[in-house]
PDB file of C-alpha atoms in Angstrom:
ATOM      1  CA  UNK A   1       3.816 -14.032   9.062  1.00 85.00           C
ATOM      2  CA  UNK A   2       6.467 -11.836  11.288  1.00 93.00           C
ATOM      3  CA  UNK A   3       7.690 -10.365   8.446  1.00 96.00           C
ATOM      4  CA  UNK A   4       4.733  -9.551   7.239  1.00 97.00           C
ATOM      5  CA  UNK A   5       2.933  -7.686  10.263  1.00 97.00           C
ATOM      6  CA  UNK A   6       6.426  -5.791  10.357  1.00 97.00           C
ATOM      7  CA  UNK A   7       6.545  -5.160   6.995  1.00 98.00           C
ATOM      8  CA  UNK A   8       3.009  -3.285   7.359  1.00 98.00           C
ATOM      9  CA  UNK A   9       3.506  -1.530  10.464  1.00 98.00           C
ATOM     10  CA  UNK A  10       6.389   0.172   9.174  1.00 98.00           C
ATOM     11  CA  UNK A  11       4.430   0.914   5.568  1.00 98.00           C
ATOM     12  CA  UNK A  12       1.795   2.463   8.455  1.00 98.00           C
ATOM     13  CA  UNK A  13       4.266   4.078  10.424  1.00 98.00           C
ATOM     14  CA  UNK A  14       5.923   5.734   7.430  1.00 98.00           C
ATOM     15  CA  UNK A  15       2.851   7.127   5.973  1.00 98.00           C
ATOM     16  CA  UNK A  16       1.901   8.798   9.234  1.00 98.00           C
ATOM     17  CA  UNK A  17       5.425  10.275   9.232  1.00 97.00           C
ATOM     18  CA  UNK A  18       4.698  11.222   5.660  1.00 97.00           C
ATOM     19  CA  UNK A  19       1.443  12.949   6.360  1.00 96.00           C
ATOM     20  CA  UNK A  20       2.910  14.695   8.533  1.00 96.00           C
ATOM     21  CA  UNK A  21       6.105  15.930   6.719  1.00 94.00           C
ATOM     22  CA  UNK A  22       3.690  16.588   4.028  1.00 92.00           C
ATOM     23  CA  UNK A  23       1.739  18.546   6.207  1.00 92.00           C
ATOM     24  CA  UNK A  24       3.836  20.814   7.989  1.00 92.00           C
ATOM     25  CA  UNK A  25       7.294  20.510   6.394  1.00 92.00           C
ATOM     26  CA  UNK A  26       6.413  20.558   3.212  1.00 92.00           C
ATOM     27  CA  UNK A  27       3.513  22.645   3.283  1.00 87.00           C
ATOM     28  CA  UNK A  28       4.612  25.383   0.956  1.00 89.00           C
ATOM     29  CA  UNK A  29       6.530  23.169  -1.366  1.00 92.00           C
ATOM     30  CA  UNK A  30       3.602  21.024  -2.432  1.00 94.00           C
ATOM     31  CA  UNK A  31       1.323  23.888  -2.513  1.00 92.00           C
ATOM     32  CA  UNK A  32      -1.523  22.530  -5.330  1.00 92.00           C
ATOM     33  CA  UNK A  33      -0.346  19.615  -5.165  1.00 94.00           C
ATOM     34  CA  UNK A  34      -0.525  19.287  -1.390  1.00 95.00           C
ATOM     35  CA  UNK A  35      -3.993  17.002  -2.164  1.00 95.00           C
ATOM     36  CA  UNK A  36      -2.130  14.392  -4.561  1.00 95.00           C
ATOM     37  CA  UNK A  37       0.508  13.874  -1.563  1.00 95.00           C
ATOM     38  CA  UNK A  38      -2.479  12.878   0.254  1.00 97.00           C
ATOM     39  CA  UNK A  39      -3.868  10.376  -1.455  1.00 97.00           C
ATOM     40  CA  UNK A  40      -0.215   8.724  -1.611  1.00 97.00           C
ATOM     41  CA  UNK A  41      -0.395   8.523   2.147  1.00 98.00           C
ATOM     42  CA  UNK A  42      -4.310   7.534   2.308  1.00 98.00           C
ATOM     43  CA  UNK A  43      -3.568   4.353   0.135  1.00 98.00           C
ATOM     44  CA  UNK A  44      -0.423   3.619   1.646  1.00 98.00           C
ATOM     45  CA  UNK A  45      -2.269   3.756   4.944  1.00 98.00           C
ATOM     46  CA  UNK A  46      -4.993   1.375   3.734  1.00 98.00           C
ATOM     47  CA  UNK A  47      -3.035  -0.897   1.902  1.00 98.00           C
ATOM     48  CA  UNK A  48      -0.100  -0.883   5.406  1.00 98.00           C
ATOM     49  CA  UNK A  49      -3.565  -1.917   7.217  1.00 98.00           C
ATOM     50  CA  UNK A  50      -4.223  -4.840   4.355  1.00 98.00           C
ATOM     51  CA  UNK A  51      -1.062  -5.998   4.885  1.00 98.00           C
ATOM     52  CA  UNK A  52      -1.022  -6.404   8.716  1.00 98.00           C
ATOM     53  CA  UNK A  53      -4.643  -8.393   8.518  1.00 97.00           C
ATOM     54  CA  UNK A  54      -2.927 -10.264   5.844  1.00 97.00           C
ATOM     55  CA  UNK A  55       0.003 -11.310   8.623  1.00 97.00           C
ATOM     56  CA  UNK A  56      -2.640 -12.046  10.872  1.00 96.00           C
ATOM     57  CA  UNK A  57      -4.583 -14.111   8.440  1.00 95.00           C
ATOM     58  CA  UNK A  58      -1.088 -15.668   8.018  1.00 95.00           C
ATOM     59  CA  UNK A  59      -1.146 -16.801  11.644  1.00 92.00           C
ATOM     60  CA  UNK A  60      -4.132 -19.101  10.849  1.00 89.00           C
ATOM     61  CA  UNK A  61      -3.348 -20.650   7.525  1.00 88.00           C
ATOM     62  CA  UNK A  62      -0.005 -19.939   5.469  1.00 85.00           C
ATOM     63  CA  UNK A  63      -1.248 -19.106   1.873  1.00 91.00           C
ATOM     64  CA  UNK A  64       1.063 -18.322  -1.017  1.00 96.00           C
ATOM     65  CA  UNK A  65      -1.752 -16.246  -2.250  1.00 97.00           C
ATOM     66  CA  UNK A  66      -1.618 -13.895   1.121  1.00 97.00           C
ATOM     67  CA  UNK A  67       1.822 -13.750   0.587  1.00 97.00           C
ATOM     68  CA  UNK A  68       1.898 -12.607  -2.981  1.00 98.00           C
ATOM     69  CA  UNK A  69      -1.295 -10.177  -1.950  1.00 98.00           C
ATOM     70  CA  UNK A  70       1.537  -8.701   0.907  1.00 98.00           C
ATOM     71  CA  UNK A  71       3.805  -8.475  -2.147  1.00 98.00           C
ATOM     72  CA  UNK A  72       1.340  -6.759  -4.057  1.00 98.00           C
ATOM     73  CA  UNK A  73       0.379  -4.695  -1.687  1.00 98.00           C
ATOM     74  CA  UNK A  74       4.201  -3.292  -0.718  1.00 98.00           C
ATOM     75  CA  UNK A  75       5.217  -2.859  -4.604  1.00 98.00           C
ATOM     76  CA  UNK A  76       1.706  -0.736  -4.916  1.00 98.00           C
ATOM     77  CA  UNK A  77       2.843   1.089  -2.071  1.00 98.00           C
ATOM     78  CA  UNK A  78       6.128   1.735  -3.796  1.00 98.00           C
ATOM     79  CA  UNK A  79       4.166   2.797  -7.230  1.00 98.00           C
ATOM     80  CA  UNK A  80       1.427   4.129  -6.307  1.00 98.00           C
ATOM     81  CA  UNK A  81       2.226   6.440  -3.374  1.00 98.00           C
ATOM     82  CA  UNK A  82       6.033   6.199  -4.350  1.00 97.00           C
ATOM     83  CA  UNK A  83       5.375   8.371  -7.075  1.00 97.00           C
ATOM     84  CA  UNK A  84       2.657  10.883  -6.189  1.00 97.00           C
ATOM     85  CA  UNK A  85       4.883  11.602  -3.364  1.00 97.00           C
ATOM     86  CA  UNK A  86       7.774  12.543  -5.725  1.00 96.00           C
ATOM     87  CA  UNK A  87       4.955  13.704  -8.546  1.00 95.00           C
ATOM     88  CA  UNK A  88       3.981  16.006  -6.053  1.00 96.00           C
ATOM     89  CA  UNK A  89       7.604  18.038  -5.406  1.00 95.00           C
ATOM     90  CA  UNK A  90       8.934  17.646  -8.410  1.00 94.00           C
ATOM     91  CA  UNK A  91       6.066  18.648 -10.031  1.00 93.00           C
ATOM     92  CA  UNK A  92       7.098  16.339 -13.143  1.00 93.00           C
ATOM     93  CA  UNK A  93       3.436  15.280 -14.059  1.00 90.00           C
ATOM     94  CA  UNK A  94       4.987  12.399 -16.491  1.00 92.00           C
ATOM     95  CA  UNK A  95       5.648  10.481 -13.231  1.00 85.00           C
ATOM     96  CA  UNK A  96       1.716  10.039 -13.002  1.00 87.00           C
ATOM     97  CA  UNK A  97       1.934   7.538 -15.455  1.00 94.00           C
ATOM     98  CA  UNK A  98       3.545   5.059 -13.122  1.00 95.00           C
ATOM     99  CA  UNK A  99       1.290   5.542 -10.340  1.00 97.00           C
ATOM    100  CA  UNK A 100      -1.785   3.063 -12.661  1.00 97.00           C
ATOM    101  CA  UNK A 101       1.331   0.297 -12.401  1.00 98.00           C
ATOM    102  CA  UNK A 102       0.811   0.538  -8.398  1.00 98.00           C
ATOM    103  CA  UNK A 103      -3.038   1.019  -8.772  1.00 98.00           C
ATOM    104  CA  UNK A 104      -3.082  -2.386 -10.861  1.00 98.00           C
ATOM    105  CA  UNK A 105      -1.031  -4.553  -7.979  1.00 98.00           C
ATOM    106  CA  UNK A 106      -3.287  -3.240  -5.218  1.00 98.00           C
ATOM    107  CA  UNK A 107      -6.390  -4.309  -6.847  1.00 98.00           C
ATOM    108  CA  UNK A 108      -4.966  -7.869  -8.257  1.00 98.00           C
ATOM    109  CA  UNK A 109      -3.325  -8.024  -4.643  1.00 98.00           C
ATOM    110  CA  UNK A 110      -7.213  -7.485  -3.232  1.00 98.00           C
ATOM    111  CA  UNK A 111      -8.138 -10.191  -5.666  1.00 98.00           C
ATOM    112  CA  UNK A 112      -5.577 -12.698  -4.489  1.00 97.00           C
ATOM    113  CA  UNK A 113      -6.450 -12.018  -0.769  1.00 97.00           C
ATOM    114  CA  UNK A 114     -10.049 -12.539  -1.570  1.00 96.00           C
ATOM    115  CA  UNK A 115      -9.330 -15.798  -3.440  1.00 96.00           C
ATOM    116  CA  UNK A 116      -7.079 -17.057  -0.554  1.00 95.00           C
ATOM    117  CA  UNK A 117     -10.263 -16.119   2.192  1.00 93.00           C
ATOM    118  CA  UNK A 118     -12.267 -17.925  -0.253  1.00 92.00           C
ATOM    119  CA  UNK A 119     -10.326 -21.346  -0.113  1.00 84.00           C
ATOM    120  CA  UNK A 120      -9.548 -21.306   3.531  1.00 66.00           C
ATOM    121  CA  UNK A 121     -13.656 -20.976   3.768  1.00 60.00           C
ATOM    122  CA  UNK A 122     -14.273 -23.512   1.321  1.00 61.00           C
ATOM    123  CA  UNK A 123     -11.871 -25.958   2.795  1.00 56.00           C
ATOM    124  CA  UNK A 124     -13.588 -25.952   6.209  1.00 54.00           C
TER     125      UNK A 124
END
């Protein structure tokens, strides 16, 4: 449960470092690509946020699925923004086609935390 809240505030903290880099630093380096470095930071925002309800969900009822939703989550985060970030100033488009790899663990990692809400309701 510690590890996980940590593990999403410093996926949070990092993408509001990153938006900022992005925005200032790198400002004339991303140039049309400047949008796609966004949405890397936008879902690694949402999905640091997922993770830290996921600790706190943690703190009620340990679930293996929460935990392999967390999982899910960070290795999306590592896909999915991971490589628009680097898509964005390299400007080597192939990368794109690992960002659906990150796209696919964030929504089976939504699934899984759904599934383990569902049986901690049920169970009651």
């Amino acid at each position: 449960m510690k590890k996980t809240i940590i593990t999403g505030a410093v996926f949070a903290g990092l993408a509001v470092l990153l938006g900022a880099f992005g925005a200032h630093a790198l400002k004339d380096v991303l140039g049309r690509y400047a949008s796609t470095w966004e949405t890397g930071v936008q879902y690694q925002m949402f999905h640091a946020v997922g993770i830290l309800i996921i600790g706190l969900l943690m703190e009620k009822q340990t679930s293996r699925l929460y935990n392999w939703a967390a999982i899910l989550f960070s290795v999306g985060i590592v896909f999915f923004s991971g490589s628009l970030y680097v898509l964005s100033i390299s400007k080597v488009t192939v990368l794109g086609a690992i960002t659906p790899i990150g796209g696919v663990c964030f929504v089976v990692g939504w699934f899984l935390l759904i599934l383990g809400v569902s049986k901690r309701t049920m169970s009651k």
